[in-house]
Amino acid sequence: MSAIRLLVLGAVRQHGRAHGYQIRNDLEFWGAHEWSNAKPGSIYHALKQLAKQGLLHTRGTGPSTAGGPPRTEYELTDAGEAEFFRLLRWALTAHDEKPDVLTAGVGFLVDLPRDEAIALLEQRVRALEEWSREVERHWTPSAAPEEWGHIGEIMKLWVHTAVSGAEWTRGLIRRLRDGAYVMAGEGERSVEVLPEGTANPYAERPPG
C-alpha cells in the first residue's frame, strides 16, 4: 500500500471539496512531505489517478486566489469514501507496511467510531505478537546466541520492533478507552487544515 492514496483521499475529505494546491498545502502543513512520499508531483499525479479511477469527482474550476489559471476542484465519490475507509482500516492493522502507512492511518484515526478504532488497534497488537513469535520460532538461529554473529542482530531488531510497536498500540488503546480525542459520531472537532490563502510555514521550498 502507498500512503499517498490515503493521504490525498483523507485531505480532500476533510475539506469536502478542494483543489490540488490546497491538498499539497495541507500535506506539507502535516509534514507529510518529510515522512512519506507526498511530494508535489506525487500529490498531483495521485489526484489525477484517483479521479480517473472514479474515486474523486472533478468539479469545474475555481479561480486561483494567487492570480494564476483556474484550478480543478476535487471531492470524494461514494467509491472514494469507501476506498478511504478501506485504506484507513488497512493502515491501522497491517504490521508489515512502511512506517508512513501507519503514520497516515493514525492521522485519520479520529474519522472512525471509537469502538471500531479500538478493535482495529487490538487486531494490530495480535498481528505484532504473532509476528514476534514467528520470528522466534522460524527465523532465529538454533545455535547459541554467541554464535549467531551480526546476522542475529536482524532477528533482535525484528522482535524489538514488534514488541515496541505492540506496546505503543496498547497505550493508544488505553487512551481511547479513557475517552481521548473526539471520534466520529461524538460531536464537533477541529479539523487541522489550512484556511484558503493562509501562508504555510512548513511548505516545501526550492533551495535558495
mmCIF file of C-alpha atoms in Angstrom:
data_model
loop_
_atom_site.group_PDB
_atom_site.id
_atom_site.type_symbol
_atom_site.label_atom_id
_atom_site.label_comp_id
_atom_site.label_asym_id
_atom_site.label_seq_id
_atom_site.Cartn_x
_atom_site.Cartn_y
_atom_site.Cartn_z
ATOM 1 C CA MET A 1 0.000 0.000 0.000
ATOM 2 C CA SER A 2 1.197 3.509 -0.780
ATOM 3 C CA ALA A 3 0.439 6.118 1.870
ATOM 4 C CA ILE A 4 -0.160 8.783 -0.789
ATOM 5 C CA ARG A 5 -3.600 7.422 -1.727
ATOM 6 C CA LEU A 6 -4.822 7.507 1.865
ATOM 7 C CA LEU A 7 -3.295 10.937 2.463
ATOM 8 C CA VAL A 8 -4.814 12.510 -0.639
ATOM 9 C CA LEU A 9 -8.268 10.972 -0.160
ATOM 10 C CA GLY A 10 -8.259 11.959 3.507
ATOM 11 C CA ALA A 11 -7.147 15.512 2.797
ATOM 12 C CA VAL A 12 -9.850 16.003 0.149
ATOM 13 C CA ARG A 13 -12.403 14.507 2.530
ATOM 14 C CA GLN A 14 -11.513 16.940 5.315
ATOM 15 C CA HIS A 15 -12.174 19.907 3.034
ATOM 16 C CA GLY A 16 -15.246 18.427 1.362
ATOM 17 C CA ARG A 17 -14.060 19.977 -1.879
ATOM 18 C CA ALA A 18 -10.529 21.160 -2.578
ATOM 19 C CA HIS A 19 -8.095 21.913 -5.370
ATOM 20 C CA GLY A 20 -4.647 20.428 -5.717
ATOM 21 C CA TYR A 21 -2.771 23.327 -4.155
ATOM 22 C CA GLN A 22 -4.928 23.117 -1.008
ATOM 23 C CA ILE A 23 -4.189 19.386 -0.717
ATOM 24 C CA ARG A 24 -0.462 19.960 -1.191
ATOM 25 C CA ASN A 25 -0.548 22.779 1.371
ATOM 26 C CA ASP A 26 -2.317 20.599 3.954
ATOM 27 C CA LEU A 27 0.016 17.647 3.480
ATOM 28 C CA GLU A 28 3.056 19.894 3.843
ATOM 29 C CA PHE A 29 1.432 21.510 6.900
ATOM 30 C CA TRP A 30 1.187 17.998 8.396
ATOM 31 C CA GLY A 31 4.839 17.340 7.473
ATOM 32 C CA ALA A 32 3.886 14.514 5.126
ATOM 33 C CA HIS A 33 6.479 15.615 2.565
ATOM 34 C CA GLU A 34 9.118 14.713 5.169
ATOM 35 C CA TRP A 35 7.819 11.338 6.420
ATOM 36 C CA SER A 36 6.086 9.991 3.298
ATOM 37 C CA ASN A 37 6.277 10.114 -0.494
ATOM 38 C CA ALA A 38 3.809 13.029 -0.587
ATOM 39 C CA LYS A 39 5.941 15.266 -2.796
ATOM 40 C CA PRO A 40 4.199 17.859 -5.010
ATOM 41 C CA GLY A 41 4.473 15.759 -8.179
ATOM 42 C CA SER A 42 3.148 12.668 -6.380
ATOM 43 C CA ILE A 43 0.187 14.594 -4.975
ATOM 44 C CA TYR A 44 -0.969 15.982 -8.322
ATOM 45 C CA HIS A 45 -0.411 12.621 -10.013
ATOM 46 C CA ALA A 46 -2.449 10.884 -7.290
ATOM 47 C CA LEU A 47 -5.321 13.357 -7.692
ATOM 48 C CA LYS A 48 -5.487 12.688 -11.435
ATOM 49 C CA GLN A 49 -5.253 8.917 -10.996
ATOM 50 C CA LEU A 50 -7.889 8.838 -8.252
ATOM 51 C CA ALA A 51 -10.225 10.880 -10.463
ATOM 52 C CA LYS A 52 -9.553 8.537 -13.403
ATOM 53 C CA GLN A 53 -10.404 5.559 -11.150
ATOM 54 C CA GLY A 54 -13.743 7.109 -10.157
ATOM 55 C CA LEU A 55 -12.717 7.832 -6.559
ATOM 56 C CA LEU A 56 -12.786 11.614 -6.976
ATOM 57 C CA HIS A 57 -15.181 13.932 -8.805
ATOM 58 C CA THR A 58 -13.705 16.883 -10.661
ATOM 59 C CA ARG A 59 -15.920 19.893 -10.172
ATOM 60 C CA GLY A 60 -15.360 22.530 -12.811
ATOM 61 C CA THR A 61 -12.697 25.025 -11.902
ATOM 62 C CA GLY A 62 -12.351 27.770 -9.373
ATOM 63 C CA PRO A 63 -10.358 30.960 -9.950
ATOM 64 C CA SER A 64 -6.912 30.997 -8.380
ATOM 65 C CA THR A 65 -6.608 33.362 -5.423
ATOM 66 C CA ALA A 66 -2.981 33.881 -6.448
ATOM 67 C CA GLY A 67 -3.985 35.204 -9.861
ATOM 68 C CA GLY A 68 -2.952 32.112 -11.804
ATOM 69 C CA PRO A 69 -5.047 29.892 -14.066
ATOM 70 C CA PRO A 70 -8.281 28.324 -12.809
ATOM 71 C CA ARG A 71 -7.883 25.285 -10.578
ATOM 72 C CA THR A 72 -9.745 21.995 -10.792
ATOM 73 C CA GLU A 73 -11.570 21.141 -7.580
ATOM 74 C CA TYR A 74 -11.985 17.583 -6.288
ATOM 75 C CA GLU A 75 -14.394 15.822 -3.958
ATOM 76 C CA LEU A 76 -14.839 12.189 -2.958
ATOM 77 C CA THR A 77 -17.284 9.957 -4.778
ATOM 78 C CA ASP A 78 -19.107 7.220 -2.861
ATOM 79 C CA ALA A 79 -16.444 4.824 -4.118
ATOM 80 C CA GLY A 80 -13.765 7.235 -2.909
ATOM 81 C CA GLU A 81 -15.337 7.354 0.542
ATOM 82 C CA ALA A 82 -15.351 3.555 0.692
ATOM 83 C CA GLU A 83 -11.729 3.391 -0.509
ATOM 84 C CA PHE A 84 -10.644 5.932 2.106
ATOM 85 C CA PHE A 85 -12.035 3.808 4.920
ATOM 86 C CA ARG A 86 -10.659 0.589 3.408
ATOM 87 C CA LEU A 87 -7.170 2.092 3.289
ATOM 88 C CA LEU A 88 -7.534 3.572 6.766
ATOM 89 C CA ARG A 89 -8.522 0.230 8.288
ATOM 90 C CA TRP A 90 -5.649 -1.485 6.500
ATOM 91 C CA ALA A 91 -3.151 1.152 7.656
ATOM 92 C CA LEU A 92 -4.130 0.620 11.296
ATOM 93 C CA THR A 93 -3.979 -3.181 11.211
ATOM 94 C CA ALA A 94 -1.173 -4.128 8.791
ATOM 95 C CA HIS A 95 2.011 -4.694 10.754
ATOM 96 C CA ASP A 96 4.352 -5.154 7.801
ATOM 97 C CA GLU A 97 3.858 -1.908 5.887
ATOM 98 C CA LYS A 98 6.289 1.018 5.787
ATOM 99 C CA PRO A 99 6.074 3.450 8.750
ATOM 100 C CA ASP A 100 4.433 6.167 6.639
ATOM 101 C CA VAL A 101 1.356 3.960 6.166
ATOM 102 C CA LEU A 102 0.733 3.683 9.916
ATOM 103 C CA THR A 103 1.544 7.372 10.364
ATOM 104 C CA ALA A 104 -1.080 8.302 7.764
ATOM 105 C CA GLY A 105 -3.574 5.948 9.410
ATOM 106 C CA VAL A 106 -3.068 7.490 12.843
ATOM 107 C CA GLY A 107 -3.529 10.918 11.252
ATOM 108 C CA PHE A 108 -7.078 9.937 10.253
ATOM 109 C CA LEU A 109 -7.815 7.730 13.273
ATOM 110 C CA VAL A 110 -10.474 10.117 14.590
ATOM 111 C CA ASP A 111 -12.550 9.594 11.432
ATOM 112 C CA LEU A 112 -13.537 6.189 12.839
ATOM 113 C CA PRO A 113 -16.024 5.425 15.637
ATOM 114 C CA ARG A 114 -14.216 4.834 18.921
ATOM 115 C CA ASP A 115 -15.190 1.163 19.248
ATOM 116 C CA GLU A 116 -14.060 0.362 15.722
ATOM 117 C CA ALA A 117 -10.735 2.159 16.165
ATOM 118 C CA ILE A 118 -10.065 0.172 19.345
ATOM 119 C CA ALA A 119 -10.986 -3.107 17.647
ATOM 120 C CA LEU A 120 -8.664 -2.387 14.721
ATOM 121 C CA LEU A 121 -5.795 -1.496 17.036
ATOM 122 C CA GLU A 122 -6.370 -4.671 19.053
ATOM 123 C CA GLN A 123 -6.108 -6.575 15.773
ATOM 124 C CA ARG A 124 -2.783 -4.812 15.165
ATOM 125 C CA VAL A 125 -1.482 -5.906 18.566
ATOM 126 C CA ARG A 126 -2.371 -9.529 17.826
ATOM 127 C CA ALA A 127 -0.611 -9.363 14.447
ATOM 128 C CA LEU A 128 2.533 -7.902 16.030
ATOM 129 C CA GLU A 129 2.536 -10.543 18.760
ATOM 130 C CA GLU A 130 2.166 -13.308 16.188
ATOM 131 C CA TRP A 131 4.971 -11.853 14.058
ATOM 132 C CA SER A 132 7.275 -11.724 17.084
ATOM 133 C CA ARG A 133 6.506 -15.390 17.862
ATOM 134 C CA GLU A 134 7.061 -16.350 14.223
ATOM 135 C CA VAL A 135 10.498 -14.732 14.189
ATOM 136 C CA GLU A 136 11.459 -16.540 17.358
ATOM 137 C CA ARG A 137 10.120 -19.896 16.079
ATOM 138 C CA HIS A 138 11.202 -19.892 12.447
ATOM 139 C CA TRP A 139 13.849 -17.226 11.880
ATOM 140 C CA THR A 140 16.019 -17.247 14.992
ATOM 141 C CA PRO A 141 19.162 -19.393 14.584
ATOM 142 C CA SER A 142 19.200 -22.599 16.599
ATOM 143 C CA ALA A 143 22.817 -22.114 17.667
ATOM 144 C CA ALA A 144 23.770 -20.448 20.939
ATOM 145 C CA PRO A 145 23.316 -16.626 20.847
ATOM 146 C CA GLU A 146 27.071 -16.013 20.984
ATOM 147 C CA GLU A 147 27.395 -17.995 17.724
ATOM 148 C CA TRP A 148 24.784 -16.022 15.773
ATOM 149 C CA GLY A 149 27.149 -13.337 14.608
ATOM 150 C CA HIS A 150 25.918 -9.983 13.381
ATOM 151 C CA ILE A 151 23.054 -11.611 11.423
ATOM 152 C CA GLY A 152 21.421 -12.377 14.763
ATOM 153 C CA GLU A 153 21.006 -8.626 15.237
ATOM 154 C CA ILE A 154 18.414 -8.673 12.439
ATOM 155 C CA MET A 155 16.160 -11.044 14.397
ATOM 156 C CA LYS A 156 16.676 -8.974 17.534
ATOM 157 C CA LEU A 157 15.680 -5.863 15.584
ATOM 158 C CA TRP A 158 12.518 -7.529 14.224
ATOM 159 C CA VAL A 159 11.445 -8.743 17.649
ATOM 160 C CA HIS A 160 12.249 -5.416 19.313
ATOM 161 C CA THR A 161 10.285 -3.511 16.648
ATOM 162 C CA ALA A 162 7.270 -5.806 17.056
ATOM 163 C CA VAL A 163 7.342 -5.641 20.871
ATOM 164 C CA SER A 164 7.736 -1.859 20.989
ATOM 165 C CA GLY A 165 5.057 -1.398 18.317
ATOM 166 C CA ALA A 166 2.617 -3.538 20.307
ATOM 167 C CA GLU A 167 3.420 -1.583 23.473
ATOM 168 C CA TRP A 168 2.734 1.757 21.757
ATOM 169 C CA THR A 169 -0.502 0.400 20.296
ATOM 170 C CA ARG A 170 -1.716 -0.828 23.704
ATOM 171 C CA GLY A 171 -1.062 2.651 25.092
ATOM 172 C CA LEU A 172 -3.160 4.233 22.346
ATOM 173 C CA ILE A 173 -5.940 1.731 23.033
ATOM 174 C CA ARG A 174 -5.889 2.691 26.728
ATOM 175 C CA ARG A 175 -6.080 6.382 25.866
ATOM 176 C CA LEU A 176 -9.013 5.792 23.536
ATOM 177 C CA ARG A 177 -10.821 3.762 26.187
ATOM 178 C CA ASP A 178 -10.254 6.600 28.642
ATOM 179 C CA GLY A 179 -12.005 8.996 26.255
ATOM 180 C CA ALA A 180 -9.101 10.654 24.469
ATOM 181 C CA TYR A 181 -9.926 12.598 21.300
ATOM 182 C CA VAL A 182 -13.248 13.355 19.645
ATOM 183 C CA MET A 183 -14.010 10.381 17.428
ATOM 184 C CA ALA A 184 -16.523 10.029 14.593
ATOM 185 C CA GLY A 185 -20.093 10.483 15.759
ATOM 186 C CA GLU A 186 -19.112 12.139 19.039
ATOM 187 C CA GLY A 187 -19.627 15.780 18.118
ATOM 188 C CA GLU A 188 -17.778 18.653 16.516
ATOM 189 C CA ARG A 189 -13.993 18.737 16.424
ATOM 190 C CA SER A 190 -11.423 20.998 14.881
ATOM 191 C CA VAL A 191 -10.074 19.921 11.502
ATOM 192 C CA GLU A 192 -6.375 20.569 11.018
ATOM 193 C CA VAL A 193 -6.415 22.121 7.571
ATOM 194 C CA LEU A 194 -5.113 25.469 6.389
ATOM 195 C CA PRO A 195 -7.776 28.045 5.545
ATOM 196 C CA GLU A 196 -7.722 29.289 1.957
ATOM 197 C CA GLY A 197 -4.997 31.889 1.480
ATOM 198 C CA THR A 198 -3.186 31.142 4.756
ATOM 199 C CA ALA A 199 0.603 31.068 4.498
ATOM 200 C CA ASN A 200 2.022 27.625 5.208
ATOM 201 C CA PRO A 201 5.094 27.824 7.500
ATOM 202 C CA TYR A 202 6.047 24.238 6.623
ATOM 203 C CA ALA A 203 5.733 24.433 2.847
ATOM 204 C CA GLU A 204 8.471 22.796 0.839
ATOM 205 C CA ARG A 205 10.519 25.464 -0.842
ATOM 206 C CA PRO A 206 13.185 25.161 -3.520
ATOM 207 C CA PRO A 207 16.772 25.540 -2.249
ATOM 208 C CA GLY A 208 17.900 29.135 -2.185
#
